[in-house]
Coordinates of C-alpha atoms in Angstrom, one line a residue:
M1379 CA 0.0 0.0 0.0
E1380 CA 1.3 3.4 -0.9
Q1381 CA 2.0 5.6 2.1
T1382 CA 1.8 9.4 2.2
L1383 CA 4.2 11.6 4.1
A1384 CA 1.5 12.2 6.7
T1385 CA 1.3 8.5 7.5
L1386 CA 5.0 8.1 7.7
I1387 CA 5.4 10.8 10.4
A1388 CA 4.0 9.6 13.7
T1389 CA 2.0 12.0 15.7
R1390 CA 3.2 12.4 19.3
P1391 CA 0.7 10.9 21.7
D1392 CA 1.1 13.8 24.2
L1393 CA 0.7 16.5 21.6
R1394 CA -2.4 18.5 22.3
P1395 CA -2.8 21.1 19.4
I1396 CA -5.7 23.6 19.1
P1397 CA -8.8 21.6 18.0
G1398 CA -9.4 21.8 14.3
T1399 CA -5.8 22.5 13.3
V1400 CA -4.1 20.3 10.7
P1401 CA -0.5 19.2 10.1
L1402 CA 1.7 21.9 8.7
T1403 CA 2.4 21.6 5.0
P1404 CA 5.5 23.0 3.1
Q1405 CA 3.3 25.4 1.2
A1406 CA 1.8 26.8 4.4
A1407 CA 5.3 27.2 5.9
L1408 CA 6.8 29.0 2.9
L1409 CA 4.0 31.2 1.8
P1410 CA 4.2 33.8 4.6
P1411 CA 7.9 34.6 4.4
L1412 CA 7.8 34.6 0.6
T1413 CA 4.9 37.0 0.6
Y1414 CA 6.6 39.2 3.2
Y1415 CA 9.8 39.2 1.0
L1416 CA 7.8 40.4 -2.1
A1417 CA 6.3 43.1 -0.1
L1418 CA 9.7 44.2 1.3
I1419 CA 11.0 44.6 -2.3
L1420 CA 8.3 47.3 -2.8
L1421 CA 8.9 49.0 0.6
P1422 CA 11.6 51.6 -0.3
P1423 CA 10.2 54.6 -2.3
F1424 CA 10.8 54.5 -6.0
T1425 CA 12.8 57.5 -7.4
S1426 CA 12.9 56.8 -11.2
Q1427 CA 10.3 58.6 -13.2
R1428 CA 9.0 55.5 -14.8
N1429 CA 8.2 53.9 -11.5
Q1430 CA 6.9 57.1 -10.0
R1431 CA 4.1 57.2 -12.6
N1432 CA 3.0 53.8 -11.2
Q1433 CA 3.4 54.8 -7.6
Q1434 CA -0.3 54.4 -6.7
L1435 CA -0.4 50.9 -8.2
I1436 CA 2.9 50.0 -6.4
S1437 CA 1.5 51.4 -3.1
I1438 CA -1.7 49.3 -3.4
S1439 CA 0.3 46.2 -4.3
R1440 CA 2.7 46.7 -1.4
S1441 CA -0.1 47.1 1.1
A1442 CA -2.0 44.1 -0.3
L1443 CA 1.1 41.9 -0.1
A1444 CA 1.9 43.1 3.5
L1445 CA -1.6 42.6 4.7
T1446 CA -1.6 39.1 3.1
A1447 CA 1.8 38.2 4.7
G1448 CA 0.6 39.4 8.1
F1449 CA -2.6 37.4 7.8
L1450 CA -0.7 34.3 6.7
F1451 CA 1.8 34.6 9.6
F1452 CA -1.0 35.1 12.2
Q1453 CA -3.0 32.1 10.9
L1454 CA -0.1 29.7 11.0
P1455 CA -0.5 28.7 14.7
L1456 CA -4.3 28.9 14.5
K1457 CA -4.6 26.6 11.5
Y1458 CA -1.6 24.3 11.7
H1459 CA 0.5 22.2 14.0
V1460 CA 3.6 20.1 13.7
P1461 CA 2.4 16.5 14.4
F1462 CA 5.7 15.0 15.4
S1463 CA 6.9 17.7 17.9
V1464 CA 5.4 19.6 20.8
G1465 CA 8.4 22.0 20.8
L1466 CA 8.1 22.8 17.1
T1467 CA 4.4 23.4 17.4
Y1468 CA 5.2 25.8 20.3
Q1469 CA 7.8 27.5 18.1
L1470 CA 5.4 27.7 15.2
A1471 CA 3.2 30.0 17.4
L1472 CA 6.2 32.2 18.2
V1473 CA 7.1 32.4 14.5
G1474 CA 3.5 33.3 13.5
L1475 CA 3.1 36.0 16.1
Y1476 CA 6.6 37.4 15.6
G1477 CA 6.3 37.4 11.8
G1478 CA 2.9 39.0 11.8
C1479 CA 3.8 41.7 14.2
R1480 CA 7.1 42.4 12.4
V1481 CA 5.2 42.8 9.1
F1482 CA 2.8 45.4 10.5
D1483 CA 5.7 47.2 12.2
A1484 CA 7.7 47.4 8.9
F1485 CA 4.8 48.4 6.6
F1486 CA 2.4 50.4 8.8
I1487 CA 3.7 51.4 12.2
S1488 CA 7.3 52.5 11.4
P1489 CA 6.5 54.3 8.1
Y1490 CA 3.2 56.0 9.0
L1491 CA 3.8 56.8 12.6
Y1492 CA 7.5 57.5 12.6
G1493 CA 8.3 58.1 8.9
H1494 CA 11.0 55.4 9.1
I1495 CA 12.1 52.9 6.6
P1496 CA 15.1 50.8 7.6
R1497 CA 18.4 51.8 6.1
R1498 CA 21.5 49.7 5.8
V1499 CA 24.3 50.1 8.4
K1500 CA 27.9 49.2 7.5
Y1501 CA 30.3 48.2 10.3
H1502 CA 33.9 49.2 10.2
H1503 CA 36.4 47.4 12.5
E1504 CA 39.8 48.8 13.3
P1505 CA 42.3 46.7 15.3
R1506 CA 43.4 47.9 18.8
S1507 CA 46.0 46.6 21.1
E1508 CA 44.2 46.8 24.4
A1509 CA 44.2 43.6 26.4
P1510 CA 41.0 42.3 28.0
G1511 CA 42.5 42.1 31.4
V1512 CA 42.8 45.8 31.8
W1513 CA 39.1 46.4 31.4
H1514 CA 37.1 47.1 34.5
N1515 CA 34.0 48.8 33.1
R1516 CA 31.2 46.2 32.8
A1517 CA 29.9 47.6 29.6
L1518 CA 33.3 47.2 28.0
S1519 CA 34.4 43.9 29.5
N1520 CA 31.3 42.0 28.4
S1521 CA 32.9 40.8 25.2
Y1522 CA 32.0 37.6 23.4
F1523 CA 35.1 36.0 24.9
D1524 CA 34.3 37.2 28.4
L1525 CA 30.9 35.6 28.1
H1526 CA 32.1 32.3 26.8
F1527 CA 35.3 31.9 28.8
L1528 CA 37.5 32.4 25.8
Q1529 CA 40.8 34.3 25.4
P1530 CA 40.9 36.5 22.3
R1531 CA 43.7 36.0 19.9
K1532 CA 44.6 39.6 18.9
A1533 CA 40.9 40.2 17.9
A1534 CA 40.4 43.4 19.9
I1535 CA 38.8 46.0 17.6
T1536 CA 37.1 49.4 17.7
E1537 CA 33.8 49.4 15.9
T1538 CA 32.2 52.3 14.0
A1539 CA 29.0 52.2 11.9
T1540 CA 27.9 54.3 9.0
T1541 CA 24.4 54.5 7.7
D1542 CA 23.7 54.5 4.0
E1543 CA 22.3 57.8 2.8
G1544 CA 19.9 56.4 0.3
L1545 CA 17.6 53.5 -0.1
P1546 CA 17.8 50.8 -2.9
D1547 CA 16.1 51.7 -6.1
S1548 CA 17.0 49.1 -8.8
W1549 CA 15.2 45.8 -8.6
K1550 CA 18.5 44.0 -8.0
D1551 CA 19.4 46.2 -5.0
R1552 CA 15.8 45.9 -3.7
A1553 CA 15.9 42.1 -3.9
S1554 CA 19.2 42.0 -1.9
W1555 CA 18.0 44.7 0.6
A1556 CA 14.7 42.8 1.2
L1557 CA 16.5 39.5 1.7
E1558 CA 19.0 41.0 4.2
L1559 CA 16.2 42.7 6.2
E1560 CA 14.0 39.6 6.4
L1561 CA 16.9 37.4 7.6
S1562 CA 18.1 39.9 10.1
M1563 CA 15.9 38.9 13.0
R1564 CA 17.5 41.3 15.5
G1565 CA 17.8 44.1 13.0
A1566 CA 21.7 44.0 13.0
G1567 CA 23.0 45.7 9.9
F1568 CA 20.0 48.1 9.7
T1569 CA 18.7 51.2 11.4
W1570 CA 15.7 49.1 12.5
T1571 CA 17.5 48.0 15.7
S1572 CA 16.4 49.0 19.2
T1573 CA 17.9 48.0 22.5
D1574 CA 17.9 44.4 21.3
V1575 CA 21.3 45.0 19.8
R1576 CA 23.5 46.2 22.7
H1577 CA 27.2 46.6 22.0
T1578 CA 30.0 49.0 22.5
K1579 CA 32.5 50.6 20.1
K1580 CA 35.3 48.7 22.0
T1581 CA 34.4 45.1 21.3
W1582 CA 35.8 41.8 19.9
T1583 CA 35.5 39.9 16.7
P1584 CA 35.4 36.2 17.4
T1585 CA 36.5 34.0 14.6
A1586 CA 34.6 30.8 13.5
W1587 CA 37.2 28.8 15.4
D1588 CA 36.6 30.8 18.6
R1589 CA 32.9 30.1 18.3
A1590 CA 33.4 26.4 17.6
H1591 CA 35.7 26.3 20.7
S1592 CA 33.0 27.8 22.8
I1593 CA 30.4 25.4 21.4
L1594 CA 32.5 22.3 22.0
L1595 CA 34.0 23.2 25.4
H1596 CA 31.2 25.1 27.1
V1597 CA 27.8 25.2 25.3
L1598 CA 27.5 21.5 24.5
P1599 CA 28.6 20.2 28.0
L1600 CA 26.2 22.7 29.7
L1601 CA 23.4 21.7 27.3
G1602 CA 24.0 18.0 27.9
L1603 CA 24.0 18.6 31.7
C1604 CA 20.7 20.4 31.6
L1605 CA 19.1 17.7 29.4
A1606 CA 20.4 14.9 31.6
T1607 CA 18.9 16.7 34.7
I1608 CA 15.6 17.1 32.9
R1609 CA 15.5 13.5 31.8
Y1610 CA 16.5 12.2 35.3
I1611 CA 13.8 14.2 37.1
Y1612 CA 11.1 13.3 34.5
L1613 CA 11.9 9.6 34.4
N1614 CA 12.1 9.2 38.2
Q1615 CA 9.4 11.6 39.4
L1616 CA 6.9 12.5 36.6
Y1617 CA 6.7 9.7 34.1
L1618 CA 3.6 7.4 34.2
D1619 CA 3.1 5.9 30.7
I1620 CA 3.0 6.9 27.1
G1621 CA 1.3 10.2 26.8
H1622 CA 0.8 10.7 30.5
S1623 CA 2.8 12.2 33.4
R1624 CA 2.3 13.4 36.9
P1625 CA 1.6 17.0 37.6
F1626 CA 4.5 19.3 38.2
D1627 CA 3.3 20.1 41.7
D1628 CA 3.8 16.5 42.7
L1629 CA 7.5 17.1 42.7
P1630 CA 9.2 18.0 46.1
F1631 CA 9.9 21.7 46.2
P1632 CA 13.7 21.4 45.8
Q1633 CA 13.2 19.3 42.7
Q1634 CA 10.7 21.9 41.3
L1635 CA 13.5 24.5 41.6
L1636 CA 16.1 22.1 40.1
L1637 CA 13.9 21.3 37.1
T1638 CA 13.1 25.0 36.7
A1639 CA 16.8 25.8 36.7
A1640 CA 17.6 23.0 34.2
L1641 CA 14.9 24.3 31.8
G1642 CA 16.3 27.8 32.1
G1643 CA 19.8 26.6 31.5
F1644 CA 18.7 24.5 28.5
L1645 CA 17.0 27.6 26.9
M1646 CA 20.1 29.8 27.4
T1647 CA 22.5 27.2 26.0
A1648 CA 20.2 26.2 23.1
F1649 CA 19.9 29.9 22.0
S1650 CA 23.7 30.3 22.3
L1651 CA 24.2 27.1 20.3
G1652 CA 21.9 28.3 17.5
H1653 CA 23.4 31.8 17.5
S1654 CA 26.9 30.6 17.2
M1655 CA 26.2 28.0 14.6
F1656 CA 24.5 30.5 12.3
A1657 CA 27.4 32.9 12.9
I1658 CA 29.9 30.2 11.8
M1659 CA 27.9 29.3 8.7
L1660 CA 27.6 33.0 7.6
A1661 CA 31.2 33.9 8.5
P1662 CA 32.4 33.5 4.9
L1663 CA 30.1 36.4 3.9
K1664 CA 32.3 38.9 5.8
P1665 CA 32.2 41.9 5.6
H1666 CA 28.6 41.6 4.6
P1667 CA 26.1 42.7 7.4
L1668 CA 24.5 39.2 7.3
S1669 CA 27.7 37.9 8.9
Y1670 CA 27.5 40.3 11.8
F1671 CA 26.3 38.6 15.0
P1672 CA 26.5 40.9 18.1
P1673 CA 26.8 39.1 21.4
L1674 CA 23.6 37.2 22.3
Y1675 CA 24.1 37.8 26.0
T1676 CA 25.8 40.9 27.2
S1677 CA 26.7 39.9 30.8
R1678 CA 27.9 36.9 32.8
I1679 CA 25.2 35.5 35.0
W1680 CA 27.2 36.0 38.1
H1681 CA 27.6 39.7 37.3
L1682 CA 23.9 40.3 37.5
T1683 CA 22.5 41.9 40.7
S1684 CA 18.8 42.5 40.0
V1685 CA 15.9 41.1 38.1
R1686 CA 16.0 44.1 35.8
S1687 CA 19.7 43.5 35.0
F1688 CA 18.9 39.9 34.1
W1689 CA 16.3 40.8 31.5
S1690 CA 18.4 43.7 30.2
Y1691 CA 21.8 42.0 30.0
G1692 CA 21.6 38.3 31.0
W1693 CA 18.9 37.1 28.6
H1694 CA 18.7 37.2 24.8
R1695 CA 16.8 40.0 23.1
L1696 CA 15.6 38.4 19.9
F1697 CA 12.0 39.5 20.4
S1698 CA 12.9 42.9 21.8
R1699 CA 11.6 44.9 18.8
L1700 CA 8.2 43.2 19.2
F1701 CA 8.0 43.9 22.9
L1702 CA 9.2 47.5 22.3
V1703 CA 6.6 48.3 19.6
Y1704 CA 3.7 46.4 21.1
G1705 CA 4.5 46.6 24.8
V1706 CA 6.9 49.3 25.9
W1707 CA 5.7 52.2 23.7
P1708 CA 2.0 51.6 24.5
G1709 CA 2.9 51.2 28.2
E1710 CA 4.8 54.5 28.3
W1711 CA 1.9 56.2 26.4
L1712 CA -0.6 54.9 28.9
E1713 CA 1.4 55.9 32.0
R1714 CA 1.8 59.5 30.6
R1715 CA -2.0 59.6 29.9
L1716 CA -2.8 58.5 33.4
T1717 CA -0.2 60.6 35.2
G1718 CA -0.1 63.7 33.0
K1719 CA 3.6 63.3 32.3
S1720 CA 5.1 65.1 29.3
S1721 CA 6.7 63.2 26.5
D1722 CA 10.2 64.0 27.7
Q1723 CA 9.6 62.6 31.2
P1724 CA 10.5 59.0 31.9
A1725 CA 7.6 56.5 32.2
D1726 CA 9.5 53.6 33.7
V1727 CA 6.5 51.8 35.2
G1728 CA 4.6 51.7 32.0
K1729 CA 7.8 50.8 30.1
V1730 CA 8.5 47.8 32.4
L1731 CA 5.0 46.5 32.7
G1732 CA 4.2 47.0 29.0
G1733 CA 7.2 45.0 28.0
F1734 CA 6.4 42.2 30.4
V1735 CA 2.7 42.1 29.5
S1736 CA 3.5 41.8 25.8
S1737 CA 6.0 39.0 26.6
A1738 CA 3.4 37.3 28.7
F1739 CA 0.9 37.4 25.9
V1740 CA 3.3 36.0 23.3
H1741 CA 4.5 33.1 25.4
S1742 CA 1.1 32.3 26.8
F1743 CA -0.3 32.2 23.2
A1744 CA 2.5 29.8 22.3
A1745 CA 1.6 27.5 25.2
Y1746 CA -2.1 27.8 24.3
T1747 CA -1.3 26.1 21.0
V1748 CA 0.1 23.0 22.7
V1749 CA -2.4 22.5 25.6
G1750 CA -5.4 21.8 23.4
G1751 CA -6.5 25.4 23.3
Q1752 CA -7.2 25.4 27.1
L1753 CA -6.6 28.9 28.3
R1754 CA -6.3 28.0 31.9
D1755 CA -3.4 25.6 31.2
A1756 CA -1.6 28.3 29.2
L1757 CA -1.5 30.9 31.9
G1758 CA 1.8 29.8 33.5
E1759 CA 3.9 31.9 31.2
A1760 CA 1.7 34.9 31.8
E1761 CA 2.0 34.5 35.6
F1762 CA 5.8 34.2 35.2
F1763 CA 6.3 37.4 33.2
A1764 CA 3.7 39.3 35.2
G1765 CA 5.6 38.3 38.4
C1766 CA 8.9 39.4 36.8
G1767 CA 7.4 42.8 35.9
I1768 CA 6.1 43.3 39.4
A1769 CA 9.5 42.3 40.8
V1770 CA 11.3 44.8 38.6
V1771 CA 9.0 47.6 39.8
A1772 CA 9.3 46.5 43.4
E1773 CA 13.1 46.3 43.4
E1774 CA 13.3 49.8 41.9
I1775 CA 11.1 51.2 44.7
V1776 CA 13.1 49.5 47.4
K1777 CA 16.3 50.7 45.8
R1778 CA 15.1 54.4 45.8
I1779 CA 13.9 54.1 49.4
A1780 CA 17.2 52.7 50.5
F1781 CA 19.3 55.3 48.7
T1782 CA 17.2 58.1 50.0
Y1783 CA 17.6 56.8 53.6
R1784 CA 21.4 56.5 53.1
R1785 CA 21.7 59.9 51.5
R1786 CA 19.9 61.4 54.5
S1787 CA 22.1 59.5 57.0
M1788 CA 25.3 60.8 55.3
R1789 CA 24.4 64.5 55.8
G1790 CA 26.7 66.3 58.2
S1791 CA 29.5 63.9 57.7
A1792 CA 32.1 65.0 55.2
E1793 CA 33.9 61.7 55.3
R1794 CA 30.7 59.7 54.7
E1795 CA 29.5 62.0 51.9
K1796 CA 32.5 61.0 49.9
R1797 CA 31.4 57.4 50.1
S1798 CA 29.2 55.8 47.5
L1799 CA 25.6 55.2 48.3
A1800 CA 26.1 51.5 47.7
E1801 CA 26.9 49.1 50.6
W1802 CA 29.2 46.1 50.5
Y1803 CA 26.2 43.7 50.9
D1804 CA 24.1 45.2 48.1
N1805 CA 25.4 42.9 45.3
I1806 CA 25.0 39.8 47.6
V1807 CA 21.4 40.7 48.4
G1808 CA 20.8 41.5 44.7
R1809 CA 22.1 38.2 43.5
L1810 CA 20.1 36.2 46.0
W1811 CA 17.0 38.3 45.1
W1812 CA 17.0 37.8 41.4
I1813 CA 17.9 34.1 41.5
S1814 CA 15.1 33.5 44.0
V1815 CA 12.6 35.5 41.9
L1816 CA 13.5 33.6 38.7
L1817 CA 13.5 30.2 40.3
Y1818 CA 10.4 30.6 42.4
N1819 CA 8.5 32.4 39.8
G1820 CA 9.8 30.2 37.0
R1821 CA 7.9 27.3 38.4
H1822 CA 4.9 28.7 36.6
F1823 CA 6.7 28.3 33.4
A1824 CA 7.9 24.8 34.2
R1825 CA 4.4 23.8 35.3
G1826 CA 3.0 24.8 31.9
W1827 CA 5.7 23.0 30.0
V1828 CA 5.1 19.8 32.0
K1829 CA 1.4 20.0 31.1
A1830 CA 2.1 20.7 27.5
G1831 CA 4.4 17.7 27.1
L1832 CA 7.5 19.9 26.3
V1833 CA 9.4 18.5 29.3
R1834 CA 8.6 14.9 28.2
E1835 CA 9.9 15.7 24.7
M1836 CA 13.1 17.3 26.1
A1837 CA 13.6 14.1 28.2
G1838 CA 13.8 12.2 24.9
L1839 CA 10.5 10.3 25.4

């Protein structure tokens, strides 16, 4: 009997997609990015007289393609699932949301609200002789090598960037520009970046060998340790039979924290692995911007002293543009509306809460697609990010109160006024605080992943 591809790929027994969704087809996966690409070709304004006469038709075509691409991206997780993988179905939801939001940002939000169309950025690297050991400033010392325990081999450089004055006009230039922009997830190489690409002029240029060294000696062993921990806990504490497992809350509290830490470590190392592998594969394209990969993490974990510093420097910022446009900016606008602040006054509470609310929605929606469309089972991610947002606001309030008290206590003492407001124990308390918040609050995330079958799949079952 002739077998189709669908019958050859076994559906995971623990996969619970949204009811009514069907297995993802190659056509459904390729159509959204291809439509987005065609729309991007038409995004830069035309300058030639021949094309200017057709400007109205081009504008209509561009908007139609963009709306179609956005619709196709958004419908991906609502119409399709990946039958053989819970993790890929979860990621399909992230791709659908991220892609759709990026399309509307590029074609409607940025051009019409801010008059901005991304321009190319070219990076220039000049060698410098400064050794890494003489750096004491955290912003400067957080090089790729510092993060991955590598010693640079005369790769210290000073980086400058220049922005192209014009936009592509010929069809060949447009095709190249559109491909580069679509592939640049973080916006590197374009003026479309935000705080998601954090780097300094004094930085390092790791070679493909340096990245391979990091993968082999650091990333893969840590990834293996995390997966071994996940598998051990799942097999010995949660596994029942095919397609079934015990609830996360049946675990003893210490093992809940251990599993949460292992899941977090897995995510960090998996992102690092993917980032480094793509950097190695695209390294032959240098000096093309597609080969430019700024550091994924911009601080060592043990340098972090607050929940805010973890999310700002210790975690990847691949989705930062999405959270900025759809979370931070609306949050700041709402705070100013409610408090009467002017546009030049900071709106930190709205900024923080807006960013975390948007992140909560994105991750909860992804969980929603792998728990059978049961909203209650998908709220773990929302609880996690909401808790982190509240923790960031709370720690800033405590910090201001503490510094105000210390400033007052220093008055009248010339010797004490010369001292910093920071105390020797601040960093110790800060580290205990953010680790406790992430582990305790992260149990909401882990609970949802156990329900969804993600932990089972990561355990190799």
